[in-house]
mmCIF file of the C-alpha atoms, coordinates in Angstrom:
data_MODEL
# 
_entry.id   MODEL 
# 
loop_
_atom_site.group_PDB 
_atom_site.id 
_atom_site.type_symbol 
_atom_site.label_atom_id 
_atom_site.label_alt_id 
_atom_site.label_comp_id 
_atom_site.label_asym_id 
_atom_site.label_entity_id 
_atom_site.label_seq_id 
_atom_site.pdbx_PDB_ins_code 
_atom_site.Cartn_x 
_atom_site.Cartn_y 
_atom_site.Cartn_z 
_atom_site.occupancy 
_atom_site.B_iso_or_equiv 
_atom_site.pdbx_formal_charge 
_atom_site.auth_seq_id 
_atom_site.auth_comp_id 
_atom_site.auth_asym_id 
_atom_site.auth_atom_id 
_atom_site.pdbx_PDB_model_num 
ATOM 1   C CA . ARG A 1 1   ? -105.300 -55.608 -217.499 1.00 0.00 ? 1   ARG A CA 1 
ATOM 2   C CA . ASN A 1 2   ? -104.408 -52.705 -215.140 1.00 0.00 ? 2   ASN A CA 1 
ATOM 3   C CA . GLN A 1 3   ? -101.619 -54.712 -213.566 1.00 0.00 ? 3   GLN A CA 1 
ATOM 4   C CA . ILE A 1 4   ? -100.141 -55.453 -216.998 1.00 0.00 ? 4   ILE A CA 1 
ATOM 5   C CA . ASP A 1 5   ? -100.326 -51.763 -217.937 1.00 0.00 ? 5   ASP A CA 1 
ATOM 6   C CA . ARG A 1 6   ? -98.571  -50.798 -214.699 1.00 0.00 ? 6   ARG A CA 1 
ATOM 7   C CA . SER A 1 7   ? -95.894  -53.427 -215.257 1.00 0.00 ? 7   SER A CA 1 
ATOM 8   C CA . LEU A 1 8   ? -95.327  -52.143 -218.788 1.00 0.00 ? 8   LEU A CA 1 
ATOM 9   C CA . SER A 1 9   ? -95.115  -48.582 -217.506 1.00 0.00 ? 9   SER A CA 1 
ATOM 10  C CA . VAL A 1 10  ? -92.581  -49.552 -214.824 1.00 0.00 ? 10  VAL A CA 1 
ATOM 11  C CA . ASN A 1 11  ? -90.562  -51.573 -217.345 1.00 0.00 ? 11  ASN A CA 1 
ATOM 12  C CA . LYS A 1 12  ? -90.493  -48.640 -219.790 1.00 0.00 ? 12  LYS A CA 1 
ATOM 13  C CA . LEU A 1 13  ? -89.309  -46.342 -217.013 1.00 0.00 ? 13  LEU A CA 1 
ATOM 14  C CA . GLN A 1 14  ? -86.560  -48.767 -216.001 1.00 0.00 ? 14  GLN A CA 1 
ATOM 15  C CA . LEU A 1 15  ? -85.563  -49.225 -219.636 1.00 0.00 ? 15  LEU A CA 1 
ATOM 16  C CA . SER A 1 16  ? -85.275  -45.470 -220.166 1.00 0.00 ? 16  SER A CA 1 
ATOM 17  C CA . LYS A 1 17  ? -83.127  -45.198 -217.013 1.00 0.00 ? 17  LYS A CA 1 
ATOM 18  C CA . LEU A 1 18  ? -80.866  -47.983 -218.285 1.00 0.00 ? 18  LEU A CA 1 
ATOM 19  C CA . GLU A 1 19  ? -80.594  -46.344 -221.715 1.00 0.00 ? 19  GLU A CA 1 
ATOM 20  C CA . LYS A 1 20  ? -79.622  -43.081 -220.032 1.00 0.00 ? 20  LYS A CA 1 
ATOM 21  C CA . LEU A 1 21  ? -76.923  -44.853 -217.969 1.00 0.00 ? 21  LEU A CA 1 
ATOM 22  C CA . VAL A 1 22  ? -75.549  -46.613 -221.056 1.00 0.00 ? 22  VAL A CA 1 
ATOM 23  C CA . LYS A 1 23  ? -75.408  -43.292 -222.918 1.00 0.00 ? 23  LYS A CA 1 
ATOM 24  C CA . GLU A 1 24  ? -73.638  -41.565 -219.997 1.00 0.00 ? 24  GLU A CA 1 
ATOM 25  C CA . ASN A 1 25  ? -71.106  -44.407 -219.722 1.00 0.00 ? 25  ASN A CA 1 
ATOM 26  C CA . GLY A 1 26  ? -70.454  -44.202 -223.456 1.00 0.00 ? 26  GLY A CA 1 
ATOM 27  C CA . GLU A 1 27  ? -69.829  -40.466 -223.195 1.00 0.00 ? 27  GLU A CA 1 
ATOM 28  C CA . ILE A 1 28  ? -67.453  -41.021 -220.267 1.00 0.00 ? 28  ILE A CA 1 
ATOM 29  C CA . GLU A 1 29  ? -65.539  -43.657 -222.254 1.00 0.00 ? 29  GLU A CA 1 
ATOM 30  C CA . ASN A 1 30  ? -65.345  -41.314 -225.268 1.00 0.00 ? 30  ASN A CA 1 
ATOM 31  C CA . GLU A 1 31  ? -63.965  -38.564 -223.019 1.00 0.00 ? 31  GLU A CA 1 
ATOM 32  C CA . LYS A 1 32  ? -61.399  -40.967 -221.542 1.00 0.00 ? 32  LYS A CA 1 
ATOM 33  C CA . THR A 1 33  ? -60.342  -42.034 -225.041 1.00 0.00 ? 33  THR A CA 1 
ATOM 34  C CA . LYS A 1 34  ? -59.886  -38.399 -226.087 1.00 0.00 ? 34  LYS A CA 1 
ATOM 35  C CA . ILE A 1 35  ? -57.825  -37.686 -222.977 1.00 0.00 ? 35  ILE A CA 1 
ATOM 36  C CA . LEU A 1 36  ? -55.653  -40.772 -223.509 1.00 0.00 ? 36  LEU A CA 1 
ATOM 37  C CA . GLN A 1 37  ? -55.025  -39.761 -227.128 1.00 0.00 ? 37  GLN A CA 1 
ATOM 38  C CA . GLU A 1 38  ? -54.035  -36.267 -226.026 1.00 0.00 ? 38  GLU A CA 1 
ATOM 39  C CA . LEU A 1 39  ? -51.731  -37.745 -223.351 1.00 0.00 ? 39  LEU A CA 1 
ATOM 40  C CA . LEU A 1 40  ? -49.998  -39.849 -226.018 1.00 0.00 ? 40  LEU A CA 1 
ATOM 41  C CA . GLY A 1 41  ? -49.623  -36.766 -228.216 1.00 0.00 ? 41  GLY A CA 1 
ATOM 42  C CA . LEU A 1 42  ? -48.151  -34.805 -225.312 1.00 0.00 ? 42  LEU A CA 1 
ATOM 43  C CA . MET A 1 43  ? -45.666  -37.596 -224.627 1.00 0.00 ? 43  MET A CA 1 
ATOM 44  C CA . ASP A 1 44  ? -44.541  -37.450 -228.271 1.00 0.00 ? 44  ASP A CA 1 
ATOM 45  C CA . GLN A 1 45  ? -44.144  -33.667 -228.055 1.00 0.00 ? 45  GLN A CA 1 
ATOM 46  C CA . ILE A 1 46  ? -42.136  -33.968 -224.835 1.00 0.00 ? 46  ILE A CA 1 
ATOM 47  C CA . LYS A 1 47  ? -39.845  -36.550 -226.467 1.00 0.00 ? 47  LYS A CA 1 
ATOM 48  C CA . SER A 1 48  ? -39.404  -34.263 -229.461 1.00 0.00 ? 48  SER A CA 1 
ATOM 49  C CA . GLU A 1 49  ? -38.488  -31.278 -227.272 1.00 0.00 ? 49  GLU A CA 1 
ATOM 50  C CA . ALA A 1 50  ? -36.075  -33.453 -225.274 1.00 0.00 ? 50  ALA A CA 1 
ATOM 51  C CA . ASN A 1 51  ? -34.398  -34.552 -228.516 1.00 0.00 ? 51  ASN A CA 1 
ATOM 52  C CA . LEU A 1 52  ? -34.035  -30.916 -229.583 1.00 0.00 ? 52  LEU A CA 1 
ATOM 53  C CA . ILE A 1 53  ? -32.429  -30.116 -226.220 1.00 0.00 ? 53  ILE A CA 1 
ATOM 54  C CA . GLN A 1 54  ? -30.049  -33.033 -226.673 1.00 0.00 ? 54  GLN A CA 1 
ATOM 55  C CA . ILE A 1 55  ? -29.089  -31.841 -230.163 1.00 0.00 ? 55  ILE A CA 1 
ATOM 56  C CA . ALA A 1 56  ? -28.494  -28.276 -228.953 1.00 0.00 ? 56  ALA A CA 1 
ATOM 57  C CA . GLY A 1 57  ? -26.474  -29.661 -226.029 1.00 0.00 ? 57  GLY A CA 1 
ATOM 58  C CA . GLN A 1 58  ? -24.314  -31.715 -228.379 1.00 0.00 ? 58  GLN A CA 1 
ATOM 59  C CA . GLU A 1 59  ? -23.774  -28.680 -230.601 1.00 0.00 ? 59  GLU A CA 1 
ATOM 60  C CA . LEU A 1 60  ? -22.837  -26.616 -227.559 1.00 0.00 ? 60  LEU A CA 1 
ATOM 61  C CA . GLN A 1 61  ? -20.487  -29.337 -226.359 1.00 0.00 ? 61  GLN A CA 1 
ATOM 62  C CA . SER A 1 62  ? -18.792  -29.410 -229.769 1.00 0.00 ? 62  SER A CA 1 
ATOM 63  C CA . ILE A 1 63  ? -17.704  -25.786 -229.386 1.00 0.00 ? 63  ILE A CA 1 
ATOM 64  C CA . VAL A 1 64  ? -16.328  -26.157 -225.866 1.00 0.00 ? 64  VAL A CA 1 
ATOM 65  C CA . LYS A 1 65  ? -12.787  -24.867 -225.765 1.00 0.00 ? 65  LYS A CA 1 
ATOM 66  C CA . VAL A 1 66  ? -9.770   -26.915 -224.756 1.00 0.00 ? 66  VAL A CA 1 
ATOM 67  C CA . ASN A 1 67  ? -9.888   -25.683 -221.148 1.00 0.00 ? 67  ASN A CA 1 
ATOM 68  C CA . ASP A 1 68  ? -13.596  -26.702 -220.902 1.00 0.00 ? 68  ASP A CA 1 
ATOM 69  C CA . GLN A 1 69  ? -14.889  -23.144 -220.919 1.00 0.00 ? 69  GLN A CA 1 
ATOM 70  C CA . VAL A 1 70  ? -17.570  -21.770 -223.187 1.00 0.00 ? 70  VAL A CA 1 
ATOM 71  C CA . VAL A 1 71  ? -17.368  -18.147 -224.207 1.00 0.00 ? 71  VAL A CA 1 
ATOM 72  C CA . LEU A 1 72  ? -20.792  -16.522 -224.422 1.00 0.00 ? 72  LEU A CA 1 
ATOM 73  C CA . GLY A 1 73  ? -21.760  -13.418 -226.284 1.00 0.00 ? 73  GLY A CA 1 
ATOM 74  C CA . PRO A 1 74  ? -24.972  -12.080 -227.789 1.00 0.00 ? 74  PRO A CA 1 
ATOM 75  C CA . HIS A 1 75  ? -24.000  -12.943 -231.382 1.00 0.00 ? 75  HIS A CA 1 
ATOM 76  C CA . MET A 1 76  ? -22.126  -16.165 -230.760 1.00 0.00 ? 76  MET A CA 1 
ATOM 77  C CA . LYS A 1 77  ? -23.250  -19.688 -231.595 1.00 0.00 ? 77  LYS A CA 1 
ATOM 78  C CA . SER A 1 78  ? -22.876  -20.774 -227.983 1.00 0.00 ? 78  SER A CA 1 
ATOM 79  C CA . HIS A 1 79  ? -25.428  -18.141 -226.973 1.00 0.00 ? 79  HIS A CA 1 
ATOM 80  C CA . ASP A 1 80  ? -27.867  -19.396 -229.603 1.00 0.00 ? 80  ASP A CA 1 
ATOM 81  C CA . TYR A 1 81  ? -27.504  -22.983 -228.389 1.00 0.00 ? 81  TYR A CA 1 
ATOM 82  C CA . LEU A 1 82  ? -28.145  -21.968 -224.788 1.00 0.00 ? 82  LEU A CA 1 
ATOM 83  C CA . LEU A 1 83  ? -31.252  -20.031 -225.846 1.00 0.00 ? 83  LEU A CA 1 
ATOM 84  C CA . LYS A 1 84  ? -32.497  -23.087 -227.734 1.00 0.00 ? 84  LYS A CA 1 
ATOM 85  C CA . ILE A 1 85  ? -31.989  -25.267 -224.664 1.00 0.00 ? 85  ILE A CA 1 
ATOM 86  C CA . LYS A 1 86  ? -33.762  -22.721 -222.460 1.00 0.00 ? 86  LYS A CA 1 
ATOM 87  C CA . ASN A 1 87  ? -36.740  -22.361 -224.829 1.00 0.00 ? 87  ASN A CA 1 
ATOM 88  C CA . HIS A 1 88  ? -37.173  -26.101 -225.327 1.00 0.00 ? 88  HIS A CA 1 
ATOM 89  C CA . GLY A 1 89  ? -36.977  -26.531 -221.546 1.00 0.00 ? 89  GLY A CA 1 
ATOM 90  C CA . LYS A 1 90  ? -39.813  -24.019 -221.112 1.00 0.00 ? 90  LYS A CA 1 
ATOM 91  C CA . ASN A 1 91  ? -41.836  -25.869 -223.744 1.00 0.00 ? 91  ASN A CA 1 
ATOM 92  C CA . ILE A 1 92  ? -41.348  -29.112 -221.839 1.00 0.00 ? 92  ILE A CA 1 
ATOM 93  C CA . GLU A 1 93  ? -42.530  -27.455 -218.609 1.00 0.00 ? 93  GLU A CA 1 
ATOM 94  C CA . VAL A 1 94  ? -45.779  -26.354 -220.287 1.00 0.00 ? 94  VAL A CA 1 
ATOM 95  C CA . LEU A 1 95  ? -46.312  -29.795 -221.842 1.00 0.00 ? 95  LEU A CA 1 
ATOM 96  C CA . VAL A 1 96  ? -45.690  -31.548 -218.518 1.00 0.00 ? 96  VAL A CA 1 
ATOM 97  C CA . GLN A 1 97  ? -48.179  -29.251 -216.751 1.00 0.00 ? 97  GLN A CA 1 
ATOM 98  C CA . ARG A 1 98  ? -50.834  -30.084 -219.357 1.00 0.00 ? 98  ARG A CA 1 
ATOM 99  C CA . PHE A 1 99  ? -49.952  -33.788 -219.088 1.00 0.00 ? 99  PHE A CA 1 
ATOM 100 C CA . ASN A 1 100 ? -50.329  -33.714 -215.299 1.00 0.00 ? 100 ASN A CA 1 
ATOM 101 C CA . THR A 1 101 ? -53.659  -31.883 -215.539 1.00 0.00 ? 101 THR A CA 1 
ATOM 102 C CA . LEU A 1 102 ? -55.060  -34.458 -217.966 1.00 0.00 ? 102 LEU A CA 1 
ATOM 103 C CA . ASN A 1 103 ? -53.632  -37.316 -215.923 1.00 0.00 ? 103 ASN A CA 1 
ATOM 104 C CA . ARG A 1 104 ? -55.393  -35.984 -212.808 1.00 0.00 ? 104 ARG A CA 1 
ATOM 105 C CA . LYS A 1 105 ? -58.619  -35.553 -214.760 1.00 0.00 ? 105 LYS A CA 1 
ATOM 106 C CA . ILE A 1 106 ? -58.599  -39.123 -216.049 1.00 0.00 ? 106 ILE A CA 1 
ATOM 107 C CA . ARG A 1 107 ? -57.841  -40.474 -212.565 1.00 0.00 ? 107 ARG A CA 1 
ATOM 108 C CA . GLU A 1 108 ? -60.782  -38.517 -211.136 1.00 0.00 ? 108 GLU A CA 1 
ATOM 109 C CA . GLU A 1 109 ? -63.106  -39.870 -213.833 1.00 0.00 ? 109 GLU A CA 1 
ATOM 110 C CA . THR A 1 110 ? -61.884  -43.407 -213.211 1.00 0.00 ? 110 THR A CA 1 
ATOM 111 C CA . VAL A 1 111 ? -62.671  -43.084 -209.496 1.00 0.00 ? 111 VAL A CA 1 
ATOM 112 C CA . GLN A 1 112 ? -66.234  -41.898 -210.181 1.00 0.00 ? 112 GLN A CA 1 
# 
């Protein structure tokens, strides 16, 4: 009788340890899924910003003069297009930094 009680006690302890491990693994997988979803969202945002840069670049190219020079001034369209390109470029830098941070984080969790 005592041996059976001890065996049951040991089995319950092992079962609770296994349940804890399963729960932790589930939480890790949920975290990985969230990170992967955010990475996909960041990739879409980066593509969108790149498209906006391309559009602004095409608009800028359309106003290039015959001698391939662009005249810039504070109230000229060419200035606006360059500002758009610069701002979208900064946005891409921020998005890429966040992407790299998440990518590192998911690699570290995969190694563990």
